[in-house]
Amino acid sequence: ADTFYRHTYQLPGTYVVTISGTTMSHFGKCSTPLNFWNLEAVISWGDLGITDLSCAFWNRNAMTSVPSSLPSNVTSLSYAFNDARALDQNLNGWNTSSVTNFDGTFRFAQAFNNGGNTLTWNTSSATTMVNMFSNASAFDQLLSAWNISAVTNMAGMLTGSGMSALNYSDTLIGWSQRSVQTAVTLDASAKAVSGCQARRARRPPSSPRQRGS
């Protein structure tokens, strides 16, 4: 069962809260927190042995900053920033080479665009990206360099995202030149492609089947 700890401060203000212990493999809860405006930043992961950040910052609408690096053993970022609407930090310092689950990572993270930088994550272990950028309306970065060779599900991945026709087209072209799983559906509703090469890249042999405009 979940254990909740409460503390009432005598004066309003900004406080640093420290979590200590020997192990906490999972950090997060997939439900709207009672005080979802209270958390503004996470300074450090500590040495808690975190391996699962699924729903870590679910609906944390005031959070603008997280540590610049990721614990090396994290395997899930599923819905980690779901509805975290203020975050737009450059997260290229995160080593995501062990992460297998990217489902809903930035779903409804409406300000996120990686600080205006191309998101250069290592996705070589990824197997699922369902709804990863769904309704992340500010996100418009090129993903063509991503290794999606083990990904089996991309349903809803870019639906409602802010990805431009140019970045979407170049992403498809880049992926069409890589080794990928067969019969993988990529949802990108209302996304248009630009140029004949991008149109051909929509459904080349052994490439993700794309659903969009």
CSV table of C-alpha atoms in Angstrom, one decimal:
chain,number,residue,atom,x,y,z
A,1,ALA,CA,0.0,0.0,0.0
A,2,ASP,CA,1.1,3.6,-0.6
A,3,THR,CA,2.4,5.6,2.3
A,4,PHE,CA,1.9,9.3,2.3
A,5,TYR,CA,3.9,11.7,4.5
A,6,ARG,CA,2.6,15.2,5.2
A,7,HIS,CA,4.2,18.3,6.6
A,8,THR,CA,2.8,21.7,7.3
A,9,TYR,CA,5.1,24.7,7.0
A,10,GLN,CA,4.7,27.6,9.3
A,11,LEU,CA,5.2,30.2,6.5
A,12,PRO,CA,4.5,30.1,2.8
A,13,GLY,CA,7.6,30.0,0.5
A,14,THR,CA,9.8,27.7,-1.5
A,15,TYR,CA,11.3,24.7,0.3
A,16,VAL,CA,13.7,21.9,-0.5
A,17,VAL,CA,12.4,18.5,0.4
A,18,THR,CA,14.9,15.6,0.8
A,19,ILE,CA,13.9,11.9,0.4
A,20,SER,CA,16.3,9.5,2.1
A,21,GLY,CA,16.5,5.7,2.3
A,22,THR,CA,18.2,2.6,0.9
A,23,THR,CA,16.1,1.9,-2.1
A,24,MET,CA,13.2,3.2,-4.1
A,25,SER,CA,13.1,1.5,-7.4
A,26,HIS,CA,9.9,3.2,-8.6
A,27,PHE,CA,9.4,6.9,-8.4
A,28,GLY,CA,6.0,8.1,-9.5
A,29,LYS,CA,2.2,7.5,-9.3
A,30,CYS,CA,-0.2,7.4,-12.2
A,31,SER,CA,-2.8,9.7,-10.8
A,32,THR,CA,-3.3,13.5,-10.4
A,33,PRO,CA,-1.6,14.5,-7.1
A,34,LEU,CA,-3.5,16.5,-4.5
A,35,ASN,CA,-1.1,19.4,-4.7
A,36,PHE,CA,-0.1,19.2,-8.3
A,37,TRP,CA,1.2,22.9,-8.4
A,38,ASN,CA,3.6,22.4,-5.4
A,39,LEU,CA,6.5,20.7,-7.1
A,40,GLU,CA,8.6,23.1,-9.1
A,41,ALA,CA,11.9,21.3,-9.6
A,42,VAL,CA,13.8,18.1,-8.8
A,43,ILE,CA,17.5,18.8,-8.0
A,44,SER,CA,18.9,15.3,-7.7
A,45,TRP,CA,17.9,11.7,-8.0
A,46,GLY,CA,20.1,10.7,-5.0
A,47,ASP,CA,21.4,7.1,-4.6
A,48,LEU,CA,18.0,5.4,-4.2
A,49,GLY,CA,18.5,2.8,-7.0
A,50,ILE,CA,15.7,4.2,-9.2
A,51,THR,CA,14.9,2.0,-12.2
A,52,ASP,CA,11.4,3.0,-13.0
A,53,LEU,CA,10.2,6.6,-13.6
A,54,SER,CA,6.8,5.7,-15.0
A,55,CYS,CA,4.3,8.5,-14.1
A,56,ALA,CA,7.1,10.3,-12.1
A,57,PHE,CA,5.8,13.8,-12.8
A,58,TRP,CA,2.2,13.1,-13.8
A,59,ASN,CA,0.3,16.3,-14.0
A,60,ARG,CA,3.0,18.4,-12.3
A,61,ASN,CA,2.0,21.6,-14.0
A,62,ALA,CA,4.5,23.9,-12.2
A,63,MET,CA,7.6,21.8,-12.6
A,64,THR,CA,10.2,23.4,-14.9
A,65,SER,CA,13.4,21.6,-14.0
A,66,VAL,CA,14.7,18.1,-13.5
A,67,PRO,CA,18.3,16.7,-13.0
A,68,SER,CA,20.5,17.0,-16.1
A,69,SER,CA,21.3,13.3,-16.1
A,70,LEU,CA,19.3,10.1,-15.7
A,71,PRO,CA,20.0,7.2,-13.3
A,72,SER,CA,21.8,4.7,-15.5
A,73,ASN,CA,19.5,1.7,-14.7
A,74,VAL,CA,16.2,3.4,-15.6
A,75,THR,CA,14.2,1.2,-18.0
A,76,SER,CA,10.8,3.0,-18.1
A,77,LEU,CA,9.9,6.6,-18.8
A,78,SER,CA,6.3,5.6,-19.4
A,79,TYR,CA,4.1,8.7,-18.9
A,80,ALA,CA,6.9,10.3,-16.9
A,81,PHE,CA,6.0,13.8,-18.0
A,82,ASN,CA,2.4,13.2,-18.8
A,83,ASP,CA,0.5,16.6,-18.5
A,84,ALA,CA,3.6,18.3,-17.1
A,85,ARG,CA,2.6,21.5,-18.9
A,86,ALA,CA,5.4,23.9,-17.9
A,87,LEU,CA,8.5,21.8,-18.6
A,88,ASP,CA,10.7,22.8,-21.6
A,89,GLN,CA,14.2,21.7,-20.5
A,90,ASN,CA,17.0,20.4,-22.7
A,91,LEU,CA,17.1,16.7,-21.7
A,92,ASN,CA,19.9,15.7,-24.1
A,93,GLY,CA,22.1,14.9,-21.1
A,94,TRP,CA,19.9,11.9,-20.2
A,95,ASN,CA,21.4,8.5,-21.1
A,96,THR,CA,18.3,6.6,-22.1
A,97,SER,CA,20.1,3.6,-23.6
A,98,SER,CA,18.5,1.2,-21.1
A,99,VAL,CA,15.0,2.5,-21.5
A,100,THR,CA,12.5,0.1,-23.1
A,101,ASN,CA,9.2,1.9,-22.4
A,102,PHE,CA,8.6,5.4,-23.8
A,103,ASP,CA,4.8,5.2,-23.8
A,104,GLY,CA,3.2,8.6,-23.2
A,105,THR,CA,6.5,10.1,-21.9
A,106,PHE,CA,5.5,13.6,-23.0
A,107,ARG,CA,1.8,13.2,-23.5
A,108,PHE,CA,0.1,16.5,-23.1
A,109,ALA,CA,3.4,18.1,-22.0
A,110,GLN,CA,2.3,21.2,-23.9
A,111,ALA,CA,5.4,23.4,-23.5
A,112,PHE,CA,8.0,20.7,-24.1
A,113,ASN,CA,10.3,21.2,-27.2
A,114,ASN,CA,13.5,20.2,-25.5
A,115,GLY,CA,14.5,23.8,-25.0
A,116,GLY,CA,14.5,24.3,-28.8
A,117,ASN,CA,17.1,21.6,-29.3
A,118,THR,CA,17.0,18.4,-31.3
A,119,LEU,CA,16.2,15.5,-28.9
A,120,THR,CA,19.2,13.2,-29.3
A,121,TRP,CA,18.1,10.3,-27.0
A,122,ASN,CA,19.6,6.8,-27.4
A,123,THR,CA,16.5,4.7,-28.1
A,124,SER,CA,18.4,1.5,-29.1
A,125,SER,CA,16.6,-0.5,-26.3
A,126,ALA,CA,13.1,1.0,-26.9
A,127,THR,CA,10.3,-1.4,-27.7
A,128,THR,CA,7.2,0.8,-27.3
A,129,MET,CA,6.5,4.5,-28.0
A,130,VAL,CA,2.7,4.6,-27.8
A,131,ASN,CA,1.5,8.2,-27.3
A,132,MET,CA,5.0,9.4,-26.7
A,133,PHE,CA,4.4,12.9,-27.9
A,134,SER,CA,0.6,12.8,-28.1
A,135,ASN,CA,-0.8,16.3,-27.8
A,136,ALA,CA,2.7,17.7,-27.0
A,137,SER,CA,1.6,20.7,-29.0
A,138,ALA,CA,4.9,22.6,-28.8
A,139,PHE,CA,7.1,19.7,-29.8
A,140,ASP,CA,8.7,20.2,-33.2
A,141,GLN,CA,12.0,18.4,-33.4
A,142,LEU,CA,13.6,16.0,-35.9
A,143,LEU,CA,13.7,12.4,-34.8
A,144,SER,CA,15.3,10.8,-38.0
A,145,ALA,CA,18.5,9.8,-36.1
A,146,TRP,CA,16.6,7.7,-33.5
A,147,ASN,CA,17.3,4.0,-33.5
A,148,ILE,CA,13.8,2.4,-33.6
A,149,SER,CA,15.0,-1.1,-34.6
A,150,ALA,CA,13.3,-2.8,-31.7
A,151,VAL,CA,10.1,-0.7,-31.5
A,152,THR,CA,6.9,-2.7,-32.0
A,153,ASN,CA,4.2,-0.1,-31.3
A,154,MET,CA,4.0,3.6,-32.1
A,155,ALA,CA,0.3,4.0,-31.9
A,156,GLY,CA,-0.6,7.7,-31.3
A,157,MET,CA,3.1,8.6,-31.0
A,158,LEU,CA,2.8,12.0,-32.8
A,159,THR,CA,-0.9,12.5,-32.8
A,160,GLY,CA,-1.6,16.1,-31.8
A,161,SER,CA,2.0,17.0,-31.5
A,162,GLY,CA,3.4,20.2,-32.9
A,163,MET,CA,5.8,18.5,-35.4
A,164,SER,CA,6.0,20.5,-38.7
A,165,ALA,CA,5.6,18.9,-42.1
A,166,LEU,CA,9.3,19.3,-42.7
A,167,ASN,CA,10.5,17.6,-39.6
A,168,TYR,CA,7.8,14.9,-39.9
A,169,SER,CA,8.8,14.3,-43.5
A,170,ASP,CA,12.6,14.1,-42.7
A,171,THR,CA,11.9,11.9,-39.7
A,172,LEU,CA,10.0,9.4,-42.0
A,173,ILE,CA,12.8,9.5,-44.6
A,174,GLY,CA,15.4,8.8,-41.9
A,175,TRP,CA,13.5,5.9,-40.4
A,176,SER,CA,12.8,4.4,-43.9
A,177,GLN,CA,16.6,4.0,-44.3
A,178,ARG,CA,17.0,2.1,-41.0
A,179,SER,CA,16.3,-1.4,-39.9
A,180,VAL,CA,12.9,-1.6,-38.2
A,181,GLN,CA,10.3,-4.1,-37.2
A,182,THR,CA,7.6,-5.1,-39.6
A,183,ALA,CA,3.9,-4.1,-39.3
A,184,VAL,CA,4.5,-1.3,-36.8
A,185,THR,CA,1.7,1.4,-36.9
A,186,LEU,CA,2.8,5.0,-36.4
A,187,ASP,CA,-0.1,7.3,-35.7
A,188,ALA,CA,0.4,11.0,-36.6
A,189,SER,CA,-3.1,12.2,-37.3
A,190,ALA,CA,-3.4,15.4,-39.4
A,191,LYS,CA,0.4,15.4,-40.2
A,192,ALA,CA,1.2,16.2,-43.8
A,193,VAL,CA,4.4,15.1,-45.5
A,194,SER,CA,6.5,17.3,-47.8
A,195,GLY,CA,8.1,16.0,-51.0
A,196,CYS,CA,7.9,12.8,-53.0
A,197,GLN,CA,10.7,11.0,-51.0
A,198,ALA,CA,8.7,11.6,-47.8
A,199,ARG,CA,5.6,10.2,-49.4
A,200,ARG,CA,7.5,7.1,-50.5
A,201,ALA,CA,8.9,6.8,-47.0
A,202,ARG,CA,5.5,6.5,-45.5
A,203,ARG,CA,5.2,2.9,-46.3
A,204,PRO,CA,8.4,1.4,-47.6
A,205,PRO,CA,9.0,-2.4,-47.2
A,206,SER,CA,9.6,-3.4,-43.5
A,207,SER,CA,8.9,0.1,-42.2
A,208,PRO,CA,6.4,1.5,-39.8
A,209,ARG,CA,2.9,1.8,-41.3
A,210,GLN,CA,1.9,5.4,-40.9
A,211,ARG,CA,-1.6,6.7,-40.3
A,212,GLY,CA,-2.0,10.4,-40.9
A,213,SER,CA,-3.0,12.8,-43.7
